């Protein structure tokens, strides 16, 4: 398929002779994110924060062990790590050629055409926004629990949720390198405490000792395997965000791909070891029953038995700060997608401007904050349950939005895998690219299969039960976003072909536009 545009490398940074630090000041406005803000450590910490590792260990893992009955969860993380490494092979190579804050949709546009890119842009905006807003629900619920436990104060969940919206919104306006430092401190402390628990579990194993039974392939059998795949792949979400920051890194051709492989490798190792440590501490034979009965409380119970109440209290607090770090990470990503879409005409032009003070995509940040406030307030108005009630809408906010977002990201990863193949085939890929294309094809097929499992088992994922209207309404949000985006892309192709042609080109489009205007104007 011809896209009607040049497939140049997209490495232009928009620097001017006056040394603007990577700011494109075309027509007196800032249409590029500021370069040289992030190196490998800052970018790695920013993307890993989105996965909220302590939330995964305390929340996701007990659900997979208990509700799905999959004792082999550690092996599942290893398998998914391999799948996502295959995905990263082509995705990382694409990042060397296309530098755009709208990473997913830009890659899809460059591979499958601008109309497909328009569809992907709306899916990305909806998916990442849903994942972020969902975390406000669980954070509010946990903070409410902390106030009740330690201060004997009944605090409705939406108060800390709205306070978090405000704080995240303010941080979203600041420089990305400052954001990276905030995320980095929270993430490092959070991961360190989990590693301490892992060591303690190995040092004081349960009644079955240091068993490796959880890595036995036979433990992956059962009706809950498909649903477990959906839960576990969501634990990796974040690594794919690295290209979103390409324009703000010092050496995007090197840093972005390096960070993706480091993030996937670290996540696979961390998740596999931590889930195995849980089986060692509780015992492989009883891990499913214990997880089902205790839920997120299982980790804290096992920790208190081995490391004492003070350590466990600190872990409770870090559970909340880890969720806050994930909120900030997702907020930054949504703001940059909105910026990229505004710069290319998929959203109003105001979204394609950055703050002159910090270089951050301020309008996109405000959009995500406004969406968060509206959704949190909507669930708050629907909540007539007592404080701490586990059936309250606050937990629906987390499960519904989180799984809608996860489905959208899985679909985007599958589409991006096939877009990578199309991009390099159209550029005349030779034998050197063949292994990358094969890896992308395998990853795309696996991710499509996981997407099918996700839709099929959505009733289990959101706890709605078979036959519920939610089983098709919630996945339908992603389908609707895709259809509306594709229709909008087709409309742009007919009515505004110049806008349609630059979808996915990012700042490169404006470099070409300036060059074209200069050639037309001629010498003065």
CSV table of C-alpha atoms in Angstrom, one decimal, residues 166-520:
chain,number,residue,atom,x,y,z
A,166,UNK,CA,-4.4,17.3,41.0
A,167,UNK,CA,-0.9,16.3,42.0
A,168,UNK,CA,-0.3,14.2,38.9
A,169,UNK,CA,-1.7,17.1,36.7
A,170,UNK,CA,0.8,19.5,38.2
A,171,UNK,CA,3.7,17.1,37.7
A,172,UNK,CA,2.6,16.6,34.2
A,173,UNK,CA,3.3,20.3,33.5
A,174,UNK,CA,6.9,20.0,34.7
A,175,UNK,CA,10.0,19.0,32.9
A,176,UNK,CA,10.1,15.3,32.0
A,177,UNK,CA,13.5,14.9,33.6
A,178,UNK,CA,12.1,16.0,36.9
A,179,UNK,CA,9.2,13.5,36.4
A,180,UNK,CA,11.7,10.8,35.7
A,181,UNK,CA,13.5,11.5,39.1
A,182,UNK,CA,10.2,11.3,41.0
A,183,UNK,CA,9.3,8.0,39.2
A,184,UNK,CA,12.8,6.7,39.7
A,185,UNK,CA,12.9,7.2,43.5
A,186,UNK,CA,9.5,5.6,44.0
A,187,UNK,CA,10.3,2.6,41.7
A,188,UNK,CA,13.7,1.8,43.1
A,189,UNK,CA,12.4,1.8,46.7
A,190,UNK,CA,9.3,-0.3,45.7
A,191,UNK,CA,11.3,-2.9,43.8
A,192,UNK,CA,13.9,-3.1,46.6
A,193,UNK,CA,11.2,-4.0,49.2
A,194,UNK,CA,9.8,-6.7,46.9
A,195,UNK,CA,13.3,-8.2,46.4
A,196,UNK,CA,13.8,-8.2,50.2
A,197,UNK,CA,10.6,-10.2,50.5
A,198,UNK,CA,11.8,-12.6,47.7
A,199,UNK,CA,15.1,-13.2,49.7
A,200,UNK,CA,13.1,-13.7,52.9
A,201,UNK,CA,10.8,-16.2,51.3
A,202,UNK,CA,13.7,-18.2,50.0
A,203,UNK,CA,15.4,-18.0,53.4
A,204,UNK,CA,12.3,-19.1,55.2
A,205,UNK,CA,10.3,-21.3,52.7
A,206,UNK,CA,6.9,-22.8,53.4
A,207,UNK,CA,6.2,-26.4,54.3
A,208,UNK,CA,7.2,-27.7,50.9
A,209,UNK,CA,10.7,-26.1,50.9
A,210,UNK,CA,12.4,-24.6,47.9
A,211,UNK,CA,10.2,-26.2,45.3
A,212,UNK,CA,10.6,-25.4,41.5
A,213,UNK,CA,7.2,-27.0,40.8
A,214,UNK,CA,5.8,-23.6,39.6
A,215,UNK,CA,8.1,-23.9,36.5
A,216,UNK,CA,6.7,-27.3,35.5
A,217,UNK,CA,4.9,-27.0,32.2
A,218,UNK,CA,2.1,-29.2,33.5
A,219,UNK,CA,1.1,-26.4,35.9
A,220,UNK,CA,-0.1,-24.3,32.9
A,221,UNK,CA,-3.1,-26.6,32.2
A,222,UNK,CA,-6.7,-25.6,33.0
A,223,UNK,CA,-9.6,-23.5,31.9
A,224,UNK,CA,-8.1,-20.3,33.4
A,225,UNK,CA,-5.0,-20.2,31.2
A,226,UNK,CA,-6.4,-17.8,28.6
A,227,UNK,CA,-7.6,-15.4,31.3
A,228,UNK,CA,-4.2,-15.7,33.1
A,229,UNK,CA,-2.5,-14.7,29.8
A,230,UNK,CA,-4.5,-11.5,29.7
A,231,UNK,CA,-3.7,-10.7,33.4
A,232,UNK,CA,0.0,-11.5,33.1
A,233,UNK,CA,0.7,-9.6,29.9
A,234,UNK,CA,-0.9,-6.5,31.4
A,235,UNK,CA,1.9,-6.7,34.1
A,236,UNK,CA,4.4,-5.9,31.3
A,237,UNK,CA,2.6,-2.8,30.0
A,238,UNK,CA,5.0,0.1,30.1
A,239,UNK,CA,8.0,-1.1,28.2
A,240,UNK,CA,6.3,-0.3,24.9
A,241,UNK,CA,6.1,3.4,25.9
A,242,UNK,CA,9.8,4.0,25.4
A,243,UNK,CA,9.5,5.3,21.8
A,244,UNK,CA,6.9,7.9,23.1
A,245,UNK,CA,9.9,9.7,24.6
A,246,UNK,CA,12.1,9.4,21.5
A,247,UNK,CA,12.1,13.1,20.8
A,248,UNK,CA,13.1,13.9,24.4
A,249,UNK,CA,16.1,11.5,24.6
A,250,UNK,CA,19.7,12.3,23.9
A,251,UNK,CA,20.4,9.5,21.4
A,252,UNK,CA,17.0,8.1,20.3
A,253,UNK,CA,18.5,5.6,17.8
A,254,UNK,CA,20.4,3.9,20.6
A,255,UNK,CA,18.6,4.7,23.9
A,256,UNK,CA,15.0,3.8,22.9
A,257,UNK,CA,15.8,0.3,21.7
A,258,UNK,CA,18.2,-0.4,24.6
A,259,UNK,CA,15.6,0.6,27.1
A,260,UNK,CA,12.9,-1.6,25.6
A,261,UNK,CA,15.0,-4.7,25.8
A,262,UNK,CA,16.2,-3.8,29.3
A,263,UNK,CA,12.6,-3.2,30.4
A,264,UNK,CA,11.2,-6.5,29.0
A,265,UNK,CA,14.2,-8.5,30.4
A,266,UNK,CA,13.9,-6.9,33.8
A,267,UNK,CA,10.1,-7.2,34.0
A,268,UNK,CA,10.2,-10.9,33.0
A,269,UNK,CA,12.9,-11.7,35.6
A,270,UNK,CA,11.4,-9.6,38.4
A,271,UNK,CA,7.9,-11.0,37.8
A,272,UNK,CA,9.0,-14.7,37.4
A,273,UNK,CA,11.2,-14.6,40.5
A,274,UNK,CA,8.6,-12.7,42.7
A,275,UNK,CA,5.7,-15.0,41.7
A,276,UNK,CA,8.0,-18.0,42.4
A,277,UNK,CA,8.9,-16.6,45.8
A,278,UNK,CA,5.1,-16.4,46.6
A,279,UNK,CA,4.8,-20.1,45.8
A,280,UNK,CA,7.8,-20.9,47.9
A,281,UNK,CA,6.5,-18.9,50.9
A,282,UNK,CA,2.9,-20.3,50.7
A,283,UNK,CA,3.8,-23.7,49.2
A,284,UNK,CA,2.9,-24.8,45.6
A,285,UNK,CA,0.1,-27.1,46.8
A,286,UNK,CA,-1.7,-24.4,48.8
A,287,UNK,CA,-0.9,-21.2,46.9
A,288,UNK,CA,-4.2,-21.3,45.0
A,289,UNK,CA,-6.4,-21.7,48.0
A,290,UNK,CA,-4.4,-19.2,50.1
A,291,UNK,CA,-4.5,-16.6,47.2
A,292,UNK,CA,-8.3,-17.1,46.8
A,293,UNK,CA,-9.0,-16.6,50.5
A,294,UNK,CA,-6.6,-13.7,51.2
A,295,UNK,CA,-6.3,-11.9,47.9
A,296,UNK,CA,-3.9,-8.9,48.0
A,297,UNK,CA,-3.6,-9.5,51.7
A,298,UNK,CA,-1.6,-12.6,51.1
A,299,UNK,CA,1.7,-10.8,50.3
A,300,UNK,CA,1.4,-8.6,53.4
A,301,UNK,CA,0.6,-11.7,55.6
A,302,UNK,CA,3.6,-13.6,54.3
A,303,UNK,CA,5.8,-10.5,54.7
A,304,UNK,CA,4.7,-9.8,58.3
A,305,UNK,CA,5.5,-13.5,59.2
A,306,UNK,CA,9.1,-13.1,57.9
A,307,UNK,CA,10.0,-9.4,58.2
A,308,UNK,CA,7.8,-8.0,60.9
A,309,UNK,CA,5.0,-5.5,61.2
A,310,UNK,CA,7.2,-2.4,60.6
A,311,UNK,CA,8.4,-3.6,57.2
A,312,UNK,CA,4.8,-4.6,56.3
A,313,UNK,CA,3.5,-1.1,57.2
A,314,UNK,CA,6.2,0.4,55.0
A,315,UNK,CA,5.2,-2.0,52.2
A,316,UNK,CA,1.5,-0.9,52.6
A,317,UNK,CA,2.6,2.8,52.0
A,318,UNK,CA,4.9,1.8,49.1
A,319,UNK,CA,1.9,0.0,47.6
A,320,UNK,CA,0.2,3.3,47.3
A,321,UNK,CA,3.2,5.3,46.1
A,322,UNK,CA,3.9,2.7,43.5
A,323,UNK,CA,0.4,3.2,42.1
A,324,UNK,CA,1.0,6.9,42.1
A,325,UNK,CA,4.2,6.4,40.1
A,326,UNK,CA,2.1,4.4,37.5
A,327,UNK,CA,-0.4,7.2,37.4
A,328,UNK,CA,2.2,9.7,36.6
A,329,UNK,CA,3.8,7.5,34.0
A,330,UNK,CA,0.6,6.8,32.1
A,331,UNK,CA,-0.4,10.5,32.4
A,332,UNK,CA,2.9,11.5,30.7
A,333,UNK,CA,2.2,9.0,27.9
A,334,UNK,CA,-1.4,10.1,27.3
A,335,UNK,CA,-0.3,13.8,27.2
A,336,UNK,CA,2.3,13.0,24.5
A,337,UNK,CA,-0.1,11.0,22.4
A,338,UNK,CA,-2.5,14.0,22.5
A,339,UNK,CA,0.4,16.3,21.6
A,340,UNK,CA,1.4,14.1,18.6
A,341,UNK,CA,-2.2,14.0,17.4
A,342,UNK,CA,-2.6,17.7,17.8
A,343,UNK,CA,0.6,18.4,15.9
A,344,UNK,CA,-0.5,16.2,13.0
A,345,UNK,CA,-4.1,17.5,12.8
A,346,UNK,CA,-5.9,14.5,14.4
A,347,UNK,CA,-6.8,16.7,17.4
A,348,UNK,CA,-7.2,20.5,17.5
A,349,UNK,CA,-4.0,22.4,16.9
A,350,UNK,CA,-3.8,23.6,20.5
A,351,UNK,CA,-2.9,20.1,21.6
A,352,UNK,CA,0.2,20.2,19.4
A,353,UNK,CA,1.8,22.9,21.5
A,354,UNK,CA,4.3,22.6,24.4
A,355,UNK,CA,4.8,24.7,27.5
A,356,UNK,CA,7.4,27.3,26.8
A,357,UNK,CA,8.6,27.0,30.4
A,358,UNK,CA,9.0,23.3,30.7
A,359,UNK,CA,8.7,21.9,27.1
A,360,UNK,CA,5.9,19.6,28.4
A,361,UNK,CA,2.7,18.9,26.3
A,362,UNK,CA,0.6,21.1,28.6
A,363,UNK,CA,-2.7,20.9,26.8
A,364,UNK,CA,-2.6,17.1,26.5
A,365,UNK,CA,-1.8,17.0,30.2
A,366,UNK,CA,-4.9,19.2,31.0
A,367,UNK,CA,-7.0,16.9,28.8
A,368,UNK,CA,-6.1,13.8,30.7
A,369,UNK,CA,-6.6,15.5,34.0
A,370,UNK,CA,-10.1,16.7,32.9
A,371,UNK,CA,-11.0,13.2,31.7
A,372,UNK,CA,-9.8,11.7,35.0
A,373,UNK,CA,-11.9,14.2,37.1
A,374,UNK,CA,-15.0,13.5,35.1
A,375,UNK,CA,-14.7,9.7,35.4
A,376,UNK,CA,-13.8,9.7,39.1
A,377,UNK,CA,-16.7,12.0,39.9
A,378,UNK,CA,-19.1,9.8,37.8
A,379,UNK,CA,-18.1,6.7,39.8
A,380,UNK,CA,-18.2,8.7,43.1
A,381,UNK,CA,-21.8,9.7,42.4
A,382,UNK,CA,-22.7,6.1,41.7
A,383,UNK,CA,-21.1,4.9,44.9
A,384,UNK,CA,-23.6,4.6,47.8
A,385,UNK,CA,-21.6,1.8,49.5
A,386,UNK,CA,-20.0,2.1,52.9
A,387,UNK,CA,-16.3,3.0,53.1
A,388,UNK,CA,-14.2,0.0,52.5
A,389,UNK,CA,-16.9,-2.1,50.9
A,390,UNK,CA,-15.2,-4.5,48.4
A,391,UNK,CA,-18.2,-4.4,46.1
A,392,UNK,CA,-18.2,-0.6,45.7
A,393,UNK,CA,-18.0,1.0,42.3
A,394,UNK,CA,-14.5,2.2,43.1
A,395,UNK,CA,-13.2,-1.3,42.4
A,396,UNK,CA,-15.3,-1.5,39.3
A,397,UNK,CA,-13.5,1.6,38.1
A,398,UNK,CA,-10.2,-0.3,38.5
A,399,UNK,CA,-11.2,-3.6,36.9
A,400,UNK,CA,-13.3,-2.1,34.1
A,401,UNK,CA,-10.9,0.6,33.0
A,402,UNK,CA,-7.8,-1.5,33.5
A,403,UNK,CA,-9.0,-4.4,31.3
A,404,UNK,CA,-10.3,-2.1,28.6
A,405,UNK,CA,-6.9,-0.4,28.5
A,406,UNK,CA,-5.0,-3.7,28.5
A,407,UNK,CA,-7.1,-5.0,25.6
A,408,UNK,CA,-6.4,-1.8,23.6
A,409,UNK,CA,-2.6,-2.1,24.2
A,410,UNK,CA,-2.6,-5.8,23.2
A,411,UNK,CA,-4.4,-4.9,19.9
A,412,UNK,CA,-1.9,-2.1,19.3
A,413,UNK,CA,1.1,-4.3,19.8
A,414,UNK,CA,-0.3,-6.9,17.4
A,415,UNK,CA,-1.0,-4.3,14.7
A,416,UNK,CA,2.4,-2.7,15.3
A,417,UNK,CA,4.1,-6.1,14.7
A,418,UNK,CA,2.5,-6.4,11.2
A,419,UNK,CA,3.1,-2.7,10.5
A,420,UNK,CA,6.9,-3.3,11.1
A,421,UNK,CA,6.8,-6.1,8.5
A,422,UNK,CA,5.0,-3.9,6.0
A,423,UNK,CA,7.3,-0.9,6.6
A,424,UNK,CA,10.5,-2.8,5.9
A,425,UNK,CA,9.2,-4.9,3.1
A,426,UNK,CA,8.1,-1.7,1.3
A,427,UNK,CA,11.6,-0.3,1.8
A,428,UNK,CA,13.1,-3.4,0.2
A,429,UNK,CA,14.2,-5.3,3.2
A,430,UNK,CA,16.9,-7.8,2.5
A,431,UNK,CA,18.4,-10.8,4.3
A,432,UNK,CA,19.7,-8.6,7.1
A,433,UNK,CA,16.1,-7.7,8.1
A,434,UNK,CA,14.6,-11.2,7.6
A,435,UNK,CA,15.1,-12.4,11.2
A,436,UNK,CA,13.5,-9.2,12.5
A,437,UNK,CA,10.5,-9.7,10.2
A,438,UNK,CA,10.1,-13.3,11.3
A,439,UNK,CA,10.3,-12.3,15.0
A,440,UNK,CA,7.6,-9.6,14.3
A,441,UNK,CA,5.4,-12.1,12.6
A,442,UNK,CA,5.6,-14.6,15.4
A,443,UNK,CA,5.0,-11.9,18.0
A,444,UNK,CA,2.0,-10.5,16.1
A,445,UNK,CA,0.4,-14.0,15.8
A,446,UNK,CA,0.9,-14.6,19.5
A,447,UNK,CA,-0.5,-11.2,20.5
A,448,UNK,CA,-3.5,-11.7,18.3
A,449,UNK,CA,-4.2,-15.0,20.0
A,450,UNK,CA,-3.9,-13.3,23.4
A,451,UNK,CA,-6.3,-10.5,22.2
A,452,UNK,CA,-8.9,-13.3,21.3
A,453,UNK,CA,-8.5,-14.9,24.7
A,454,UNK,CA,-9.0,-11.5,26.3
A,455,UNK,CA,-12.3,-10.8,24.5
A,456,UNK,CA,-13.5,-14.3,25.1
A,457,UNK,CA,-12.9,-14.3,28.8
A,458,UNK,CA,-13.8,-10.7,29.5
A,459,UNK,CA,-16.5,-11.7,31.9
A,460,UNK,CA,-13.9,-13.3,34.1
A,461,UNK,CA,-11.5,-10.4,33.8
A,462,UNK,CA,-14.1,-7.9,35.0
A,463,UNK,CA,-16.0,-10.2,37.3
A,464,UNK,CA,-19.3,-9.6,35.5
A,465,UNK,CA,-20.3,-13.2,34.9
A,466,UNK,CA,-21.4,-14.9,31.6
A,467,UNK,CA,-24.2,-13.2,29.7
A,468,UNK,CA,-23.6,-9.8,31.2
A,469,UNK,CA,-24.0,-6.7,29.0
A,470,UNK,CA,-20.5,-5.7,30.2
A,471,UNK,CA,-19.0,-8.6,28.4
A,472,UNK,CA,-19.5,-6.8,25.0
A,473,UNK,CA,-19.9,-3.2,26.1
A,474,UNK,CA,-16.5,-2.9,27.6
A,475,UNK,CA,-14.5,-4.5,24.8
A,476,UNK,CA,-16.7,-2.5,22.5
A,477,UNK,CA,-15.1,0.7,23.7
A,478,UNK,CA,-11.9,-0.3,22.0
A,479,UNK,CA,-13.8,-1.5,18.9
A,480,UNK,CA,-15.7,1.8,18.8
A,481,UNK,CA,-12.5,3.8,19.1
A,482,UNK,CA,-10.9,1.9,16.2
A,483,UNK,CA,-14.0,2.3,14.0
A,484,UNK,CA,-14.3,6.1,14.7
A,485,UNK,CA,-10.6,6.6,14.2
A,486,UNK,CA,-10.6,4.7,10.8
A,487,UNK,CA,-13.7,6.7,9.7
A,488,UNK,CA,-12.0,9.9,10.7
A,489,UNK,CA,-8.9,8.9,8.8
A,490,UNK,CA,-10.9,8.1,5.7
A,491,UNK,CA,-12.7,11.5,6.0
A,492,UNK,CA,-9.3,13.3,6.2
A,493,UNK,CA,-8.1,11.5,3.1
A,494,UNK,CA,-11.1,12.9,1.2
A,495,UNK,CA,-11.4,16.4,2.6
A,496,UNK,CA,-7.9,17.3,3.9
A,497,UNK,CA,-5.4,15.2,2.1
A,498,UNK,CA,-2.5,17.3,3.3
A,499,UNK,CA,-3.3,16.4,6.9
A,500,UNK,CA,-3.9,12.8,6.0
A,501,UNK,CA,-0.5,12.6,4.3
A,502,UNK,CA,1.4,13.7,7.4
A,503,UNK,CA,-0.2,11.3,9.9
A,504,UNK,CA,2.7,9.5,11.6
A,505,UNK,CA,5.4,11.9,10.3
A,506,UNK,CA,5.5,14.0,13.5
A,507,UNK,CA,7.9,16.9,13.6
A,508,UNK,CA,9.4,15.7,10.3
A,509,UNK,CA,6.3,16.8,8.5
A,510,UNK,CA,6.9,20.4,9.5
A,511,UNK,CA,10.6,20.3,8.6
A,512,UNK,CA,9.5,19.2,5.1
A,513,UNK,CA,6.8,21.9,5.1
A,514,UNK,CA,9.3,24.6,5.9
A,515,UNK,CA,11.7,23.3,3.3
A,516,UNK,CA,8.8,23.4,0.8
A,517,UNK,CA,7.8,26.9,1.7
A,518,UNK,CA,11.4,28.1,1.4
A,519,UNK,CA,11.7,26.6,-2.0
A,520,UNK,CA,8.4,28.2,-3.1
